[in-house]
Amino acid sequence: MVIRLSERWPEVGPDRLLSECVPPPRFADVRFATYLPDPDEPSQTAALEALTDRATKLAAPRRAPTLWSRLRTSRPDPGKPGIYLDGGFGVGKTHLLASLWHESSGPKMYCTFVELTNLVGALGLRTAVDALSSYRLICIDEFELDDPGDTMLISRLLGQLVAAGVELAATSNTLPDKLGEGRFQAIDFLREIQGLAAHFDVRRVDGPDYRHRGLPVAPDPWPDEKVERTAADRPYASCDHFVDLHRHLAELHPSKYGALLDGVETVGITDIRPLSDENVALRMVVLADRMYDRNLPLIAGGVPLDQLFSADMLKGGYRKKYLRALSRLIALARAS
């Protein structure tokens, strides 16, 4: 029987949300030893060394503060509580971040920035702080501020977690003090953005940038009838009309998009259409990320995937999100 994602209403409790905050299957086996820095890009080697040093520190048992350590007035500078890898697509930032998580002792958490904001939105700030304050390390992939609400929320969250002794690590395509530019009036939230940036030791990771190599060529779309027929023939395949799917996503909290794909091994979508609504487009980005995490092949009808987002969208403040989503969707379509 074909699965209809648009007919599913998953319920996701706090325990599941927290338990799923681990590197996705694609990065389950990566380690520092499997990261091969480009010899022509010394910043990659430097980033590897910096995270390896931090992992060594985080692998050691946590020591409780002694009375003497509390009374000492001159203590060595422990450094910033976070490390932030800035660089283009395809230079291995996520590989390094996941390796840090794997090689550090717990309790620890790994999530994308979107997953973190969704988690806090689902739990509430107070509950999230209570739940995460005991963690030793929180790794945040694809750090980006999309709106003023995110800025205020994450500023408060990370400030309280750092005060509780939590170490942070993050990756992004944007320097911390430039977060939010092109998306909202970042200057109005400069104090919060600067406060976030102050938590991190920034390390640039250079290399060939996906944004400058052009989009990958999308495969030809399938006829809708073939999408439906193939989905019916494959075990645990879903198939939905594009409009039904994106309307359904609007009725679900994004923290449930992963659970929406439970038990699915192939995703089929018919009659894909160019998007003009940014809200719809951003929901599709989140779904694409969850599909990519799970390595789900995509069989797609309608317009070619590289026409999903308009030219104006690909020039706007969310262009990095859309480029990443296109790259991932096209890769999943080629895997079908």
PDB file of C-alpha atoms in Angstrom, residues 56-185:
ATOM      1  CA  THR A  56      40.477  15.517  23.706  1.00  0.00           C
ATOM      2  CA  LYS A  57      39.357  17.948  26.384  1.00  0.00           C
ATOM      3  CA  LEU A  58      35.731  16.811  26.117  1.00  0.00           C
ATOM      4  CA  ALA A  59      36.638  13.117  26.184  1.00  0.00           C
ATOM      5  CA  ALA A  60      38.178  13.444  29.645  1.00  0.00           C
ATOM      6  CA  PRO A  61      35.939  13.020  32.693  1.00  0.00           C
ATOM      7  CA  ARG A  62      34.347  16.223  33.836  1.00  0.00           C
ATOM      8  CA  ARG A  63      35.883  17.486  37.060  1.00  0.00           C
ATOM      9  CA  ALA A  64      33.771  19.035  39.763  1.00  0.00           C
ATOM     10  CA  PRO A  65      35.080  22.423  40.908  1.00  0.00           C
ATOM     11  CA  THR A  66      37.057  22.345  44.162  1.00  0.00           C
ATOM     12  CA  LEU A  67      36.932  24.919  46.921  1.00  0.00           C
ATOM     13  CA  TRP A  68      40.452  26.029  45.985  1.00  0.00           C
ATOM     14  CA  SER A  69      39.499  26.518  42.330  1.00  0.00           C
ATOM     15  CA  ARG A  70      36.547  28.648  43.388  1.00  0.00           C
ATOM     16  CA  LEU A  71      38.694  30.809  45.660  1.00  0.00           C
ATOM     17  CA  ARG A  72      41.530  31.402  43.221  1.00  0.00           C
ATOM     18  CA  THR A  73      41.464  34.936  41.870  1.00  0.00           C
ATOM     19  CA  SER A  74      43.909  34.368  38.996  1.00  0.00           C
ATOM     20  CA  ARG A  75      42.919  31.468  36.797  1.00  0.00           C
ATOM     21  CA  PRO A  76      44.177  30.780  33.286  1.00  0.00           C
ATOM     22  CA  ASP A  77      41.850  31.943  30.551  1.00  0.00           C
ATOM     23  CA  PRO A  78      39.785  28.853  29.661  1.00  0.00           C
ATOM     24  CA  GLY A  79      39.027  30.245  26.209  1.00  0.00           C
ATOM     25  CA  LYS A  80      35.634  30.744  24.659  1.00  0.00           C
ATOM     26  CA  PRO A  81      32.995  28.085  25.354  1.00  0.00           C
ATOM     27  CA  GLY A  82      32.219  27.561  21.672  1.00  0.00           C
ATOM     28  CA  ILE A  83      33.970  26.931  18.388  1.00  0.00           C
ATOM     29  CA  TYR A  84      32.382  28.087  15.134  1.00  0.00           C
ATOM     30  CA  LEU A  85      33.364  26.744  11.709  1.00  0.00           C
ATOM     31  CA  ASP A  86      32.608  29.203   8.925  1.00  0.00           C
ATOM     32  CA  GLY A  87      32.973  28.233   5.272  1.00  0.00           C
ATOM     33  CA  GLY A  88      31.283  27.319   2.023  1.00  0.00           C
ATOM     34  CA  PHE A  89      29.490  24.117   1.093  1.00  0.00           C
ATOM     35  CA  GLY A  90      31.401  20.908   0.626  1.00  0.00           C
ATOM     36  CA  VAL A  91      34.526  21.691   2.688  1.00  0.00           C
ATOM     37  CA  GLY A  92      33.808  19.126   5.425  1.00  0.00           C
ATOM     38  CA  LYS A  93      32.420  21.315   8.228  1.00  0.00           C
ATOM     39  CA  THR A  94      29.643  18.857   9.092  1.00  0.00           C
ATOM     40  CA  HIS A  95      32.112  15.957   8.966  1.00  0.00           C
ATOM     41  CA  LEU A  96      34.276  17.749  11.534  1.00  0.00           C
ATOM     42  CA  LEU A  97      31.308  18.709  13.725  1.00  0.00           C
ATOM     43  CA  ALA A  98      29.937  15.151  13.785  1.00  0.00           C
ATOM     44  CA  SER A  99      33.436  13.820  14.534  1.00  0.00           C
ATOM     45  CA  LEU A 100      33.678  16.149  17.539  1.00  0.00           C
ATOM     46  CA  TRP A 101      30.352  14.795  18.802  1.00  0.00           C
ATOM     47  CA  HIS A 102      31.398  11.171  18.294  1.00  0.00           C
ATOM     48  CA  GLU A 103      34.723  11.597  20.068  1.00  0.00           C
ATOM     49  CA  SER A 104      33.459  13.577  23.072  1.00  0.00           C
ATOM     50  CA  SER A 105      31.937  12.160  26.223  1.00  0.00           C
ATOM     51  CA  GLY A 106      28.342  12.854  27.108  1.00  0.00           C
ATOM     52  CA  PRO A 107      25.759  13.897  27.849  1.00  0.00           C
ATOM     53  CA  LYS A 108      25.861  15.562  24.442  1.00  0.00           C
ATOM     54  CA  MET A 109      23.559  16.724  21.678  1.00  0.00           C
ATOM     55  CA  TYR A 110      23.811  17.150  17.904  1.00  0.00           C
ATOM     56  CA  CYS A 111      21.223  18.994  15.823  1.00  0.00           C
ATOM     57  CA  THR A 112      20.799  21.466  13.022  1.00  0.00           C
ATOM     58  CA  PHE A 113      19.961  25.050  13.891  1.00  0.00           C
ATOM     59  CA  VAL A 114      16.429  24.555  12.561  1.00  0.00           C
ATOM     60  CA  GLU A 115      16.017  21.466  14.748  1.00  0.00           C
ATOM     61  CA  LEU A 116      17.235  23.431  17.770  1.00  0.00           C
ATOM     62  CA  THR A 117      14.748  26.270  17.229  1.00  0.00           C
ATOM     63  CA  ASN A 118      12.003  23.722  16.616  1.00  0.00           C
ATOM     64  CA  LEU A 119      12.958  21.875  19.791  1.00  0.00           C
ATOM     65  CA  VAL A 120      12.829  25.038  21.882  1.00  0.00           C
ATOM     66  CA  GLY A 121       9.550  25.995  20.228  1.00  0.00           C
ATOM     67  CA  ALA A 122       8.052  22.612  21.084  1.00  0.00           C
ATOM     68  CA  LEU A 123       9.392  22.432  24.661  1.00  0.00           C
ATOM     69  CA  GLY A 124       9.360  26.092  25.653  1.00  0.00           C
ATOM     70  CA  LEU A 125      12.475  28.002  26.644  1.00  0.00           C
ATOM     71  CA  ARG A 126      12.399  27.204  30.365  1.00  0.00           C
ATOM     72  CA  THR A 127      11.951  23.456  29.804  1.00  0.00           C
ATOM     73  CA  ALA A 128      14.643  23.448  27.116  1.00  0.00           C
ATOM     74  CA  VAL A 129      17.137  25.191  29.402  1.00  0.00           C
ATOM     75  CA  ASP A 130      16.350  22.763  32.222  1.00  0.00           C
ATOM     76  CA  ALA A 131      16.771  19.781  29.891  1.00  0.00           C
ATOM     77  CA  LEU A 132      19.992  20.950  28.217  1.00  0.00           C
ATOM     78  CA  SER A 133      21.871  22.602  31.098  1.00  0.00           C
ATOM     79  CA  SER A 134      23.299  19.254  32.184  1.00  0.00           C
ATOM     80  CA  TYR A 135      24.762  18.572  28.731  1.00  0.00           C
ATOM     81  CA  ARG A 136      28.508  18.790  28.277  1.00  0.00           C
ATOM     82  CA  LEU A 137      28.460  19.555  24.552  1.00  0.00           C
ATOM     83  CA  ILE A 138      25.892  20.831  22.069  1.00  0.00           C
ATOM     84  CA  CYS A 139      26.777  20.713  18.367  1.00  0.00           C
ATOM     85  CA  ILE A 140      24.713  22.907  16.044  1.00  0.00           C
ATOM     86  CA  ASP A 141      24.994  22.391  12.284  1.00  0.00           C
ATOM     87  CA  GLU A 142      23.972  25.051   9.743  1.00  0.00           C
ATOM     88  CA  PHE A 143      23.691  27.893  12.244  1.00  0.00           C
ATOM     89  CA  GLU A 144      21.644  30.727  10.778  1.00  0.00           C
ATOM     90  CA  LEU A 145      19.237  33.362  12.028  1.00  0.00           C
ATOM     91  CA  ASP A 146      16.073  33.649   9.961  1.00  0.00           C
ATOM     92  CA  ASP A 147      14.025  36.154  11.909  1.00  0.00           C
ATOM     93  CA  PRO A 148      14.110  38.390  14.981  1.00  0.00           C
ATOM     94  CA  GLY A 149      12.263  35.781  17.044  1.00  0.00           C
ATOM     95  CA  ASP A 150      15.017  33.239  16.402  1.00  0.00           C
ATOM     96  CA  THR A 151      17.636  35.806  17.361  1.00  0.00           C
ATOM     97  CA  MET A 152      16.066  36.575  20.725  1.00  0.00           C
ATOM     98  CA  LEU A 153      15.235  32.945  21.485  1.00  0.00           C
ATOM     99  CA  ILE A 154      18.639  31.473  20.659  1.00  0.00           C
ATOM    100  CA  SER A 155      20.484  34.369  22.293  1.00  0.00           C
ATOM    101  CA  ARG A 156      18.692  33.697  25.571  1.00  0.00           C
ATOM    102  CA  LEU A 157      19.025  29.923  25.279  1.00  0.00           C
ATOM    103  CA  LEU A 158      22.756  29.823  24.516  1.00  0.00           C
ATOM    104  CA  GLY A 159      23.516  32.515  27.075  1.00  0.00           C
ATOM    105  CA  GLN A 160      21.906  30.447  29.824  1.00  0.00           C
ATOM    106  CA  LEU A 161      23.523  27.219  28.644  1.00  0.00           C
ATOM    107  CA  VAL A 162      26.996  28.779  28.518  1.00  0.00           C
ATOM    108  CA  ALA A 163      26.442  30.104  32.047  1.00  0.00           C
ATOM    109  CA  ALA A 164      25.650  26.529  33.080  1.00  0.00           C
ATOM    110  CA  GLY A 165      28.975  25.311  31.674  1.00  0.00           C
ATOM    111  CA  VAL A 166      27.798  23.805  28.388  1.00  0.00           C
ATOM    112  CA  GLU A 167      30.370  23.756  25.552  1.00  0.00           C
ATOM    113  CA  LEU A 168      29.171  24.715  22.061  1.00  0.00           C
ATOM    114  CA  ALA A 169      30.263  23.899  18.525  1.00  0.00           C
ATOM    115  CA  ALA A 170      28.609  25.178  15.363  1.00  0.00           C
ATOM    116  CA  THR A 171      28.969  25.331  11.603  1.00  0.00           C
ATOM    117  CA  SER A 172      27.631  27.965   9.248  1.00  0.00           C
ATOM    118  CA  ASN A 173      28.098  29.672   5.912  1.00  0.00           C
ATOM    119  CA  THR A 174      27.899  33.082   7.617  1.00  0.00           C
ATOM    120  CA  LEU A 175      30.191  34.728  10.161  1.00  0.00           C
ATOM    121  CA  PRO A 176      28.515  35.124  13.581  1.00  0.00           C
ATOM    122  CA  ASP A 177      28.436  38.921  13.463  1.00  0.00           C
ATOM    123  CA  LYS A 178      26.809  38.802  10.008  1.00  0.00           C
ATOM    124  CA  LEU A 179      23.960  36.473  10.969  1.00  0.00           C
ATOM    125  CA  GLY A 180      20.542  37.699   9.934  1.00  0.00           C
ATOM    126  CA  GLU A 181      21.759  40.040   7.187  1.00  0.00           C
ATOM    127  CA  GLY A 182      19.419  40.019   4.208  1.00  0.00           C
ATOM    128  CA  ARG A 183      16.681  38.327   6.223  1.00  0.00           C
ATOM    129  CA  PHE A 184      15.599  41.094   8.613  1.00  0.00           C
ATOM    130  CA  GLN A 185      16.869  44.375  10.058  1.00  0.00           C
TER     131      GLN A 185
END
